[in-house]
């Protein structure tokens, strides 16, 4: 199978840091509960891993001239590939994004 030449532009994590910390706490407490054979802890474990690992971005394939907006969760990438035939030029703009949390 031939490997695709792709460019990946990551936008970072989907959730702000405080939500990711909650995800880490869910993973730890669910892991401890699973040690004691508490099977209800599987659901918070899955939710916690999702909170910790979900990220987003864009990929561009040079060979097939396709792009996709993707999300990664549980170390799996998903998104629909679309053709760029209608675009004459593609530009990559760099920027920063931040979060503000108020109590």
Short mmCIF file of N, CA and C in Angstrom, two decimals:
data_model
loop_
_atom_site.label_atom_id
_atom_site.label_comp_id
_atom_site.label_asym_id
_atom_site.label_seq_id
_atom_site.Cartn_x
_atom_site.Cartn_y
_atom_site.Cartn_z
N UNK A 1 0.84 -1.18 0.00
CA UNK A 1 0.00 0.00 0.00
C UNK A 1 0.89 1.25 0.00
N UNK A 2 0.54 2.18 -0.84
CA UNK A 2 1.32 3.38 -0.99
C UNK A 2 0.95 4.39 0.10
N UNK A 3 1.96 5.02 0.68
CA UNK A 3 1.71 5.99 1.73
C UNK A 3 1.42 7.36 1.12
N UNK A 4 0.44 8.05 1.70
CA UNK A 4 0.07 9.38 1.21
C UNK A 4 1.00 10.43 1.80
N UNK A 5 1.37 11.40 0.96
CA UNK A 5 2.16 12.53 1.46
C UNK A 5 1.18 13.58 1.97
N UNK A 6 1.07 13.72 3.27
CA UNK A 6 0.11 14.65 3.84
C UNK A 6 0.81 15.67 4.73
N UNK A 7 0.20 16.83 4.79
CA UNK A 7 0.60 17.88 5.72
C UNK A 7 -0.48 17.96 6.79
N UNK A 8 -0.08 17.95 8.04
CA UNK A 8 -1.05 18.01 9.13
C UNK A 8 -0.86 19.30 9.91
N UNK A 9 -1.95 20.02 10.11
CA UNK A 9 -1.95 21.26 10.87
C UNK A 9 -2.87 21.07 12.06
N UNK A 10 -2.27 20.98 13.24
CA UNK A 10 -3.04 20.70 14.45
C UNK A 10 -3.51 22.01 15.09
N UNK A 11 -4.76 22.03 15.53
CA UNK A 11 -5.29 23.19 16.24
C UNK A 11 -5.17 23.01 17.75
N UNK A 12 -4.70 21.86 18.18
CA UNK A 12 -4.53 21.59 19.60
C UNK A 12 -5.76 20.89 20.19
N UNK A 13 -5.80 20.91 21.49
CA UNK A 13 -6.89 20.23 22.20
C UNK A 13 -8.21 20.97 22.02
N UNK A 14 -9.29 20.20 21.97
CA UNK A 14 -10.62 20.77 21.81
C UNK A 14 -11.09 21.40 23.13
N UNK A 15 -10.80 20.74 24.24
CA UNK A 15 -11.28 21.19 25.54
C UNK A 15 -10.23 22.07 26.23
N UNK A 16 -10.67 23.05 27.01
CA UNK A 16 -9.72 23.90 27.74
C UNK A 16 -9.01 23.10 28.83
N UNK A 17 -7.92 23.65 29.38
CA UNK A 17 -7.12 22.91 30.37
C UNK A 17 -7.92 22.41 31.57
N UNK A 18 -8.83 23.20 32.10
CA UNK A 18 -9.56 22.75 33.29
C UNK A 18 -10.42 21.52 33.00
N UNK A 19 -10.96 21.39 31.80
CA UNK A 19 -11.72 20.21 31.42
C UNK A 19 -10.79 19.00 31.24
N UNK A 20 -9.60 19.23 30.72
CA UNK A 20 -8.64 18.13 30.59
C UNK A 20 -8.18 17.64 31.95
N UNK A 21 -8.00 18.56 32.91
CA UNK A 21 -7.64 18.14 34.28
C UNK A 21 -8.74 17.29 34.89
N UNK A 22 -10.00 17.66 34.63
CA UNK A 22 -11.12 16.85 35.08
C UNK A 22 -11.05 15.46 34.44
N UNK A 23 -10.68 15.41 33.16
CA UNK A 23 -10.52 14.13 32.48
C UNK A 23 -9.43 13.27 33.11
N UNK A 24 -8.29 13.90 33.46
CA UNK A 24 -7.22 13.16 34.12
C UNK A 24 -7.70 12.61 35.47
N UNK A 25 -8.43 13.42 36.22
CA UNK A 25 -8.96 12.96 37.51
C UNK A 25 -9.93 11.79 37.32
N UNK A 26 -10.79 11.87 36.30
CA UNK A 26 -11.70 10.76 36.02
C UNK A 26 -10.94 9.48 35.68
N UNK A 27 -9.88 9.61 34.91
CA UNK A 27 -9.08 8.44 34.55
C UNK A 27 -8.46 7.81 35.80
N UNK A 28 -7.90 8.63 36.69
CA UNK A 28 -7.25 8.11 37.89
C UNK A 28 -8.27 7.44 38.80
N UNK A 29 -9.37 8.13 39.10
CA UNK A 29 -10.36 7.56 40.02
C UNK A 29 -11.05 6.35 39.41
N UNK A 30 -11.31 6.36 38.13
CA UNK A 30 -11.92 5.20 37.48
C UNK A 30 -10.95 4.02 37.45
N UNK A 31 -9.68 4.31 37.22
CA UNK A 31 -8.68 3.25 37.25
C UNK A 31 -8.59 2.59 38.62
N UNK A 32 -8.65 3.42 39.68
CA UNK A 32 -8.64 2.88 41.04
C UNK A 32 -9.89 2.04 41.30
N UNK A 33 -11.04 2.51 40.83
CA UNK A 33 -12.28 1.76 41.03
C UNK A 33 -12.25 0.43 40.27
N UNK A 34 -11.64 0.43 39.08
CA UNK A 34 -11.55 -0.81 38.31
C UNK A 34 -10.62 -1.83 38.99
N UNK A 35 -9.63 -1.36 39.73
CA UNK A 35 -8.77 -2.27 40.48
C UNK A 35 -9.59 -3.07 41.48
N UNK A 36 -10.61 -2.42 42.06
CA UNK A 36 -11.48 -3.08 43.03
C UNK A 36 -12.71 -3.71 42.37
N UNK A 37 -12.62 -3.96 41.06
CA UNK A 37 -13.66 -4.66 40.29
C UNK A 37 -15.02 -3.95 40.32
N UNK A 38 -14.98 -2.64 40.30
CA UNK A 38 -16.21 -1.84 40.19
C UNK A 38 -16.43 -1.56 38.71
N UNK A 39 -17.28 -2.34 38.06
CA UNK A 39 -17.44 -2.27 36.61
C UNK A 39 -18.17 -1.01 36.14
N UNK A 40 -18.85 -0.31 37.03
CA UNK A 40 -19.50 0.95 36.65
C UNK A 40 -18.45 2.00 36.27
N UNK A 41 -17.21 1.80 36.66
CA UNK A 41 -16.14 2.79 36.43
C UNK A 41 -15.67 2.82 34.98
N UNK A 42 -16.15 1.90 34.16
CA UNK A 42 -15.73 1.91 32.76
C UNK A 42 -16.24 3.15 32.03
N UNK A 43 -17.48 3.55 32.29
CA UNK A 43 -18.05 4.74 31.63
C UNK A 43 -17.28 6.02 31.98
N UNK A 44 -17.01 6.32 33.28
CA UNK A 44 -16.19 7.52 33.56
C UNK A 44 -14.78 7.43 32.99
N UNK A 45 -14.24 6.21 32.89
CA UNK A 45 -12.92 6.04 32.30
C UNK A 45 -12.92 6.44 30.83
N UNK A 46 -13.93 6.00 30.09
CA UNK A 46 -14.04 6.34 28.67
C UNK A 46 -14.24 7.85 28.50
N UNK A 47 -15.09 8.44 29.33
CA UNK A 47 -15.32 9.89 29.26
C UNK A 47 -14.03 10.65 29.59
N UNK A 48 -13.31 10.21 30.60
CA UNK A 48 -12.07 10.87 31.00
C UNK A 48 -11.01 10.80 29.90
N UNK A 49 -10.87 9.65 29.27
CA UNK A 49 -9.89 9.52 28.18
C UNK A 49 -10.28 10.41 27.01
N UNK A 50 -11.58 10.51 26.73
CA UNK A 50 -12.04 11.39 25.66
C UNK A 50 -11.73 12.85 25.96
N UNK A 51 -11.95 13.27 27.21
CA UNK A 51 -11.65 14.65 27.59
C UNK A 51 -10.15 14.95 27.48
N UNK A 52 -9.32 13.97 27.78
CA UNK A 52 -7.87 14.18 27.78
C UNK A 52 -7.26 14.18 26.38
N UNK A 53 -7.84 13.42 25.46
CA UNK A 53 -7.15 13.19 24.18
C UNK A 53 -7.79 13.86 22.97
N UNK A 54 -8.96 14.46 23.09
CA UNK A 54 -9.63 15.00 21.90
C UNK A 54 -8.91 16.26 21.41
N UNK A 55 -8.52 16.22 20.14
CA UNK A 55 -7.88 17.37 19.50
C UNK A 55 -8.44 17.51 18.09
N UNK A 56 -8.11 18.64 17.44
CA UNK A 56 -8.64 18.88 16.10
C UNK A 56 -7.56 19.49 15.22
N UNK A 57 -7.84 19.52 13.92
CA UNK A 57 -6.90 20.09 12.98
C UNK A 57 -7.35 19.90 11.55
N UNK A 58 -6.42 20.13 10.62
CA UNK A 58 -6.68 20.00 9.20
C UNK A 58 -5.52 19.23 8.57
N UNK A 59 -5.84 18.38 7.62
CA UNK A 59 -4.84 17.64 6.86
C UNK A 59 -4.99 17.96 5.38
N UNK A 60 -3.86 18.00 4.69
CA UNK A 60 -3.87 18.23 3.25
C UNK A 60 -3.00 17.16 2.60
N UNK A 61 -3.54 16.46 1.60
CA UNK A 61 -2.80 15.44 0.87
C UNK A 61 -2.30 16.04 -0.44
N UNK A 62 -0.98 16.06 -0.62
CA UNK A 62 -0.38 16.64 -1.83
C UNK A 62 -0.65 15.78 -3.05
N UNK A 63 -0.64 14.48 -2.90
CA UNK A 63 -0.78 13.57 -4.04
C UNK A 63 -2.17 13.65 -4.66
N UNK A 64 -3.20 13.53 -3.85
CA UNK A 64 -4.56 13.48 -4.38
C UNK A 64 -5.26 14.85 -4.35
N UNK A 65 -4.58 15.87 -3.85
CA UNK A 65 -5.14 17.22 -3.73
C UNK A 65 -6.49 17.19 -3.01
N UNK A 66 -6.46 16.62 -1.81
CA UNK A 66 -7.63 16.55 -0.95
C UNK A 66 -7.28 17.12 0.41
N UNK A 67 -8.30 17.57 1.13
CA UNK A 67 -8.10 18.06 2.49
C UNK A 67 -9.23 17.53 3.36
N UNK A 68 -9.00 17.58 4.67
CA UNK A 68 -10.06 17.22 5.60
C UNK A 68 -9.84 17.94 6.91
N UNK A 69 -10.94 18.31 7.52
CA UNK A 69 -10.93 18.77 8.90
C UNK A 69 -11.13 17.53 9.75
N UNK A 70 -10.28 17.36 10.75
CA UNK A 70 -10.36 16.12 11.51
C UNK A 70 -10.45 16.38 13.00
N UNK A 71 -10.89 15.36 13.72
CA UNK A 71 -10.80 15.31 15.17
C UNK A 71 -10.11 13.99 15.53
N UNK A 72 -9.29 14.07 16.55
CA UNK A 72 -8.63 12.88 17.07
C UNK A 72 -9.17 12.63 18.46
N UNK A 73 -9.58 11.41 18.69
CA UNK A 73 -10.02 11.00 20.01
C UNK A 73 -9.68 9.53 20.16
N UNK A 74 -9.23 9.13 21.33
CA UNK A 74 -8.78 7.76 21.57
C UNK A 74 -7.69 7.39 20.57
N UNK A 75 -6.87 8.35 20.18
CA UNK A 75 -5.74 8.16 19.27
C UNK A 75 -6.19 7.67 17.89
N UNK A 76 -7.40 8.03 17.51
CA UNK A 76 -7.97 7.67 16.20
C UNK A 76 -8.39 8.96 15.50
N UNK A 77 -8.02 9.10 14.23
CA UNK A 77 -8.34 10.29 13.46
C UNK A 77 -9.57 10.02 12.61
N UNK A 78 -10.49 10.99 12.60
CA UNK A 78 -11.69 10.84 11.76
C UNK A 78 -12.01 12.17 11.09
N UNK A 79 -12.51 12.09 9.88
CA UNK A 79 -12.89 13.26 9.11
C UNK A 79 -13.08 12.86 7.65
N UNK A 80 -13.84 13.62 6.92
CA UNK A 80 -14.15 13.29 5.53
C UNK A 80 -13.20 14.04 4.59
N UNK A 81 -12.60 13.31 3.64
CA UNK A 81 -11.71 13.91 2.65
C UNK A 81 -12.54 14.61 1.59
N UNK A 82 -12.14 15.85 1.25
CA UNK A 82 -12.81 16.64 0.23
C UNK A 82 -11.80 17.10 -0.81
N UNK A 83 -12.23 17.23 -2.04
CA UNK A 83 -11.36 17.68 -3.14
C UNK A 83 -11.15 19.20 -3.06
N UNK A 84 -10.00 19.65 -3.54
CA UNK A 84 -9.69 21.09 -3.55
C UNK A 84 -9.69 21.63 -4.97
N UNK A 85 -10.37 20.99 -5.88
CA UNK A 85 -10.37 21.40 -7.29
C UNK A 85 -10.89 22.82 -7.49
N UNK A 86 -11.85 23.23 -6.68
CA UNK A 86 -12.44 24.56 -6.86
C UNK A 86 -11.56 25.68 -6.31
N UNK A 87 -10.52 25.35 -5.56
CA UNK A 87 -9.62 26.35 -4.99
C UNK A 87 -8.39 26.50 -5.89
N UNK A 88 -8.06 27.72 -6.25
CA UNK A 88 -6.88 27.94 -7.08
C UNK A 88 -5.61 28.03 -6.23
N UNK A 89 -5.70 28.60 -5.04
CA UNK A 89 -4.55 28.74 -4.15
C UNK A 89 -4.95 28.31 -2.74
N UNK A 90 -3.96 27.84 -2.00
CA UNK A 90 -4.16 27.48 -0.60
C UNK A 90 -3.12 28.22 0.21
N UNK A 91 -3.54 28.87 1.28
CA UNK A 91 -2.62 29.59 2.16
C UNK A 91 -2.73 29.02 3.57
N UNK A 92 -1.60 28.99 4.26
CA UNK A 92 -1.57 28.55 5.64
C UNK A 92 -1.28 29.77 6.50
N UNK A 93 -2.21 30.09 7.38
CA UNK A 93 -2.06 31.24 8.26
C UNK A 93 -1.79 30.74 9.68
N UNK A 94 -0.81 31.32 10.32
CA UNK A 94 -0.47 30.92 11.68
C UNK A 94 -1.10 31.89 12.66
N UNK A 95 -1.57 31.38 13.76
CA UNK A 95 -2.17 32.22 14.78
C UNK A 95 -2.14 31.52 16.12
N UNK A 96 -2.62 32.19 17.13
CA UNK A 96 -2.69 31.61 18.46
C UNK A 96 -4.12 31.67 18.96
N UNK A 97 -4.46 30.67 19.72
CA UNK A 97 -5.79 30.61 20.32
C UNK A 97 -5.62 30.40 21.81
N UNK A 98 -6.44 31.05 22.59
CA UNK A 98 -6.33 30.91 24.04
C UNK A 98 -7.68 30.70 24.68
N UNK A 99 -7.65 30.38 25.95
CA UNK A 99 -8.87 30.16 26.72
C UNK A 99 -8.88 31.10 27.91
N UNK A 100 -10.05 31.57 28.27
CA UNK A 100 -10.22 32.37 29.47
C UNK A 100 -11.33 31.73 30.28
N UNK A 101 -11.05 31.49 31.54
CA UNK A 101 -12.07 30.89 32.42
C UNK A 101 -12.35 31.86 33.57
N UNK A 102 -13.60 32.09 33.82
CA UNK A 102 -14.02 32.97 34.91
C UNK A 102 -14.73 32.15 35.97
N UNK A 103 -14.46 32.46 37.23
CA UNK A 103 -15.14 31.71 38.28
C UNK A 103 -16.35 32.45 38.77
#
